[in-house]
Amino acid sequence: MNDEKLLDRSIPTRTANIRSPRSDAIDIPVARPRLPTTERIEPYLRQIDANQWYTNQGPLCETLQERLGRFWEMDYDNVALVNSATTGLTLALRAHAPRPGSRCLMPSWTFTASAAAVTDAGLVPHFVDVDPDTWMPDPDNVECLARSPDIGAILIVVPFGSPIDLTVWDAVSQRTGRPVVIDAAAAFDTLRSGGPMRIGRSTVVISLHATKVFGMGEGGAVVSRDPALAEHIRALARFGFAGSRSAQHAGINGKISEYTAAVGLAGLDVWAETRSRWDAVTRLYHNLLPASVRLPPAFGRNWVSSTLAVICPEKSNDVAGILATHRIGTVSWWGTGCHTQPAYASCPREQLPMTQQYGCRAIGLPFSQDMTAEQVMYVCTTLRNILPAESRAPRFAASTNFA
Ligand SMILES: *Cc1c(COP(=O)(O)O)cnc(C)c1O
């Protein structure tokens, strides 16, 4: 299996919103996914050969569900594995059965998949702004809007893996009677047992895509403290079958195959090393970026993710363009908000001043497990030199203190 080639295709330097003109001119790509090697996957492939069981909740899928459950301090039956986080979000929303055609409050400043899932679930995205400090919508504002009878659900995004207090959203859900689904696509590690964010009552969806911190190619997990809800989502992902071959719900095929599960199991086997590589690059950036560059909330505090989106100081001009001339790849991970994309431009929305500001000032810097200290230093020094003079001071004067 030539996974290098396959994975290369998922490197976002090829996507349309990459800001550099020619990706072959980039020496430091914005992402360089690294999944378990063939050698690590092979024992699991041999199990598949022996089992002659290739998909439909096979033994490898069962084991992965069990091990991921433990990883997130949950049980086997709290987890539903699906073929992507986008599928997971759609099915999670559908499982909560909001009135079809009703609106779903959600941030505009998120990856387009969040809006795609809401739409696919038969809801209309209703965009709200984000708070400049937490990078998520303001709970009081959302609660107030959610009291309108037009609102059927709420989708909240964990911003780039930064921990948010999920009990706040559980309370909003309880008081308004509206289901809250958490797009925790980037929060694989943030949610781990002993990590900084705990799963509450709201349904949580995690991505296992190749570009995320723990990738298995394509894949996602829906986690719920309610085993019945998790089973409902598993049923929706297998054509709506629940105990018989007679569909109980209008379902889809959202399953993962045993081959995907093999990659996932091999990934868990090497997770400790993978995580320590992510952690090393996190620490380097944390210490070397200028203080005027705003990091994701609580960046570096007991969680790792696979991206680094920073907010540049207000007066910085064309940071991405200038970095590209220094052969440094960047990407605007979330663009200027879903409401600026043709597919969602006509959706209802509140005023979005922070989304507009952060949409223009946010930049995804190169971030990968394999980055060397020299590369991180080069990115940080280059960035520092193109910022306005008053924005160049280091985060730490002398020490490499890491909070
Ligand atoms: C990556 C991502 C998704 C989509 O995940 P897939 O597994 O690729 O479907 C959705 N929302 C956010 C915030 C993401 O970062």
Short mmCIF file of N, CA and C in Angstrom, two decimals, residues 48 53-68 72 76 79-88 91 206-209 214-222 233-239 252-266 268:
data_model
loop_
_atom_site.label_atom_id
_atom_site.label_comp_id
_atom_site.label_asym_id
_atom_site.label_seq_id
_atom_site.Cartn_x
_atom_site.Cartn_y
_atom_site.Cartn_z
N ILE A 48 -7.73 -9.69 9.12
CA ILE A 48 -8.88 -9.57 8.19
C ILE A 48 -8.89 -10.77 7.24
N TRP A 53 -13.93 -11.23 7.11
CA TRP A 53 -15.01 -10.31 7.50
C TRP A 53 -14.50 -8.92 7.17
N TYR A 54 -15.18 -8.23 6.28
CA TYR A 54 -14.59 -7.03 5.68
C TYR A 54 -15.25 -5.71 6.08
N THR A 55 -16.51 -5.79 6.44
CA THR A 55 -17.18 -4.56 6.93
C THR A 55 -18.40 -4.97 7.75
N ASN A 56 -19.33 -4.00 8.02
CA ASN A 56 -20.52 -4.29 8.83
C ASN A 56 -20.17 -4.71 10.25
N GLN A 57 -19.61 -3.77 11.01
CA GLN A 57 -19.35 -4.00 12.44
C GLN A 57 -18.61 -5.33 12.67
N GLY A 58 -17.50 -5.48 11.95
CA GLY A 58 -16.68 -6.69 12.10
C GLY A 58 -15.87 -6.65 13.38
N PRO A 59 -15.06 -7.70 13.61
CA PRO A 59 -14.32 -7.78 14.88
C PRO A 59 -13.30 -6.65 15.08
N LEU A 60 -12.66 -6.17 14.00
CA LEU A 60 -11.70 -5.07 14.18
C LEU A 60 -12.42 -3.77 14.53
N CYS A 61 -13.55 -3.57 13.88
CA CYS A 61 -14.37 -2.39 14.18
C CYS A 61 -14.83 -2.42 15.64
N GLU A 62 -15.23 -3.60 16.11
CA GLU A 62 -15.66 -3.75 17.51
C GLU A 62 -14.52 -3.40 18.48
N THR A 63 -13.32 -3.91 18.16
CA THR A 63 -12.18 -3.65 19.03
C THR A 63 -11.83 -2.17 19.04
N LEU A 64 -11.90 -1.56 17.85
CA LEU A 64 -11.58 -0.13 17.77
C LEU A 64 -12.59 0.69 18.58
N GLN A 65 -13.85 0.31 18.47
CA GLN A 65 -14.89 1.01 19.21
C GLN A 65 -14.64 0.92 20.72
N GLU A 66 -14.25 -0.26 21.14
CA GLU A 66 -13.94 -0.50 22.56
C GLU A 66 -12.72 0.33 23.01
N ARG A 67 -11.66 0.29 22.19
CA ARG A 67 -10.43 1.00 22.59
C ARG A 67 -10.61 2.51 22.55
N LEU A 68 -11.34 3.01 21.55
CA LEU A 68 -11.59 4.46 21.50
C LEU A 68 -12.49 4.88 22.66
N TRP A 72 -11.54 7.79 25.52
CA TRP A 72 -12.34 8.97 25.89
C TRP A 72 -13.07 8.77 27.21
N TYR A 76 -17.76 1.06 25.44
CA TYR A 76 -17.96 0.59 24.08
C TYR A 76 -19.28 1.09 23.49
N VAL A 79 -20.08 4.74 21.88
CA VAL A 79 -19.37 5.19 20.68
C VAL A 79 -20.03 4.63 19.42
N ALA A 80 -20.22 5.48 18.43
CA ALA A 80 -20.66 5.03 17.10
C ALA A 80 -19.59 5.44 16.10
N LEU A 81 -19.00 4.46 15.43
CA LEU A 81 -17.98 4.77 14.41
C LEU A 81 -18.68 4.98 13.08
N VAL A 82 -18.29 6.04 12.39
CA VAL A 82 -18.90 6.38 11.10
C VAL A 82 -17.80 6.76 10.12
N ASN A 83 -18.19 6.91 8.84
CA ASN A 83 -17.15 7.07 7.82
C ASN A 83 -16.55 8.47 7.72
N SER A 84 -17.10 9.45 8.44
CA SER A 84 -16.47 10.77 8.54
C SER A 84 -17.16 11.55 9.65
N ALA A 85 -16.51 12.61 10.10
CA ALA A 85 -17.16 13.46 11.10
C ALA A 85 -18.36 14.16 10.49
N THR A 86 -18.28 14.46 9.19
CA THR A 86 -19.42 15.12 8.54
C THR A 86 -20.65 14.22 8.60
N THR A 87 -20.46 12.93 8.28
CA THR A 87 -21.56 11.96 8.43
C THR A 87 -22.02 11.92 9.88
N GLY A 88 -21.07 11.89 10.80
CA GLY A 88 -21.40 11.81 12.23
C GLY A 88 -22.26 13.00 12.68
N LEU A 91 -25.81 12.63 11.21
CA LEU A 91 -26.61 11.60 11.88
C LEU A 91 -26.92 11.98 13.32
N ILE A 206 -16.24 13.52 16.62
CA ILE A 206 -14.79 13.66 16.45
C ILE A 206 -14.40 13.15 15.06
N SER A 207 -13.48 13.86 14.40
CA SER A 207 -13.01 13.42 13.09
C SER A 207 -11.76 12.56 13.22
N LEU A 208 -11.70 11.52 12.40
CA LEU A 208 -10.51 10.67 12.35
C LEU A 208 -9.91 10.74 10.93
N HIS A 209 -10.09 11.90 10.30
CA HIS A 209 -9.57 12.14 8.95
C HIS A 209 -8.03 12.22 8.98
N PHE A 214 -5.30 12.39 15.01
CA PHE A 214 -5.29 10.93 14.95
C PHE A 214 -6.09 10.55 13.72
N GLY A 215 -5.40 10.15 12.67
CA GLY A 215 -6.08 9.90 11.41
C GLY A 215 -6.13 8.44 11.06
N MET A 216 -7.20 8.04 10.40
CA MET A 216 -7.23 6.68 9.83
C MET A 216 -7.69 6.73 8.38
N GLY A 217 -7.38 7.81 7.70
CA GLY A 217 -7.81 7.99 6.32
C GLY A 217 -9.07 8.82 6.31
N GLU A 218 -10.21 8.14 6.23
CA GLU A 218 -11.50 8.78 6.46
C GLU A 218 -12.14 8.09 7.65
N GLY A 219 -12.81 8.84 8.49
CA GLY A 219 -13.51 8.23 9.60
C GLY A 219 -13.94 9.26 10.61
N GLY A 220 -14.87 8.87 11.46
CA GLY A 220 -15.34 9.75 12.51
C GLY A 220 -15.98 8.94 13.62
N ALA A 221 -16.15 9.58 14.76
CA ALA A 221 -16.79 8.92 15.90
C ALA A 221 -17.82 9.85 16.51
N VAL A 222 -18.97 9.29 16.84
CA VAL A 222 -19.98 10.03 17.59
C VAL A 222 -20.00 9.44 18.98
N ILE A 233 -27.59 6.11 16.31
CA ILE A 233 -26.69 6.62 15.26
C ILE A 233 -26.04 5.46 14.50
N ARG A 234 -25.65 4.42 15.21
CA ARG A 234 -25.11 3.24 14.51
C ARG A 234 -26.16 2.68 13.56
N ALA A 235 -27.43 2.64 14.01
CA ALA A 235 -28.50 2.13 13.15
C ALA A 235 -28.69 3.02 11.92
N LEU A 236 -28.68 4.34 12.13
CA LEU A 236 -28.82 5.26 11.00
C LEU A 236 -27.69 5.05 9.98
N ALA A 237 -26.51 4.68 10.47
CA ALA A 237 -25.35 4.49 9.59
C ALA A 237 -25.38 3.14 8.87
N ARG A 238 -26.31 2.25 9.27
CA ARG A 238 -26.44 0.96 8.56
C ARG A 238 -27.85 0.84 7.99
N PHE A 239 -28.24 1.82 7.22
CA PHE A 239 -29.51 1.83 6.48
C PHE A 239 -30.76 1.91 7.36
N ILE A 252 -28.65 5.69 6.16
CA ILE A 252 -27.67 5.81 5.07
C ILE A 252 -26.64 4.69 5.26
N ASN A 253 -25.70 4.61 4.33
CA ASN A 253 -24.54 3.74 4.56
C ASN A 253 -23.41 4.62 5.04
N GLY A 254 -23.21 4.66 6.36
CA GLY A 254 -22.15 5.51 6.94
C GLY A 254 -21.15 4.69 7.71
N LYS A 255 -21.05 3.39 7.38
CA LYS A 255 -20.19 2.49 8.15
C LYS A 255 -18.72 2.66 7.81
N ILE A 256 -17.86 2.10 8.66
CA ILE A 256 -16.44 2.00 8.31
C ILE A 256 -16.13 0.53 8.02
N SER A 257 -15.15 0.32 7.15
CA SER A 257 -14.79 -1.06 6.83
C SER A 257 -13.73 -1.57 7.81
N GLU A 258 -13.48 -2.86 7.75
CA GLU A 258 -12.45 -3.45 8.60
C GLU A 258 -11.06 -2.90 8.25
N TYR A 259 -10.87 -2.50 6.99
CA TYR A 259 -9.57 -1.95 6.59
C TYR A 259 -9.32 -0.61 7.28
N THR A 260 -10.36 0.19 7.36
CA THR A 260 -10.23 1.46 8.08
C THR A 260 -9.95 1.20 9.56
N ALA A 261 -10.68 0.22 10.12
CA ALA A 261 -10.47 -0.11 11.53
C ALA A 261 -9.03 -0.59 11.76
N ALA A 262 -8.46 -1.30 10.78
CA ALA A 262 -7.08 -1.77 10.91
C ALA A 262 -6.12 -0.59 11.08
N VAL A 263 -6.33 0.45 10.27
CA VAL A 263 -5.48 1.64 10.37
C VAL A 263 -5.68 2.31 11.74
N GLY A 264 -6.93 2.35 12.17
CA GLY A 264 -7.23 2.96 13.47
C GLY A 264 -6.56 2.21 14.62
N LEU A 265 -6.62 0.89 14.59
CA LEU A 265 -6.01 0.09 15.66
C LEU A 265 -4.49 0.26 15.65
N ALA A 266 -3.90 0.26 14.45
CA ALA A 266 -2.45 0.47 14.36
C ALA A 266 -2.09 1.87 14.87
N LEU A 268 -3.69 3.55 17.21
CA LEU A 268 -3.74 3.56 18.68
C LEU A 268 -2.50 2.89 19.27
#
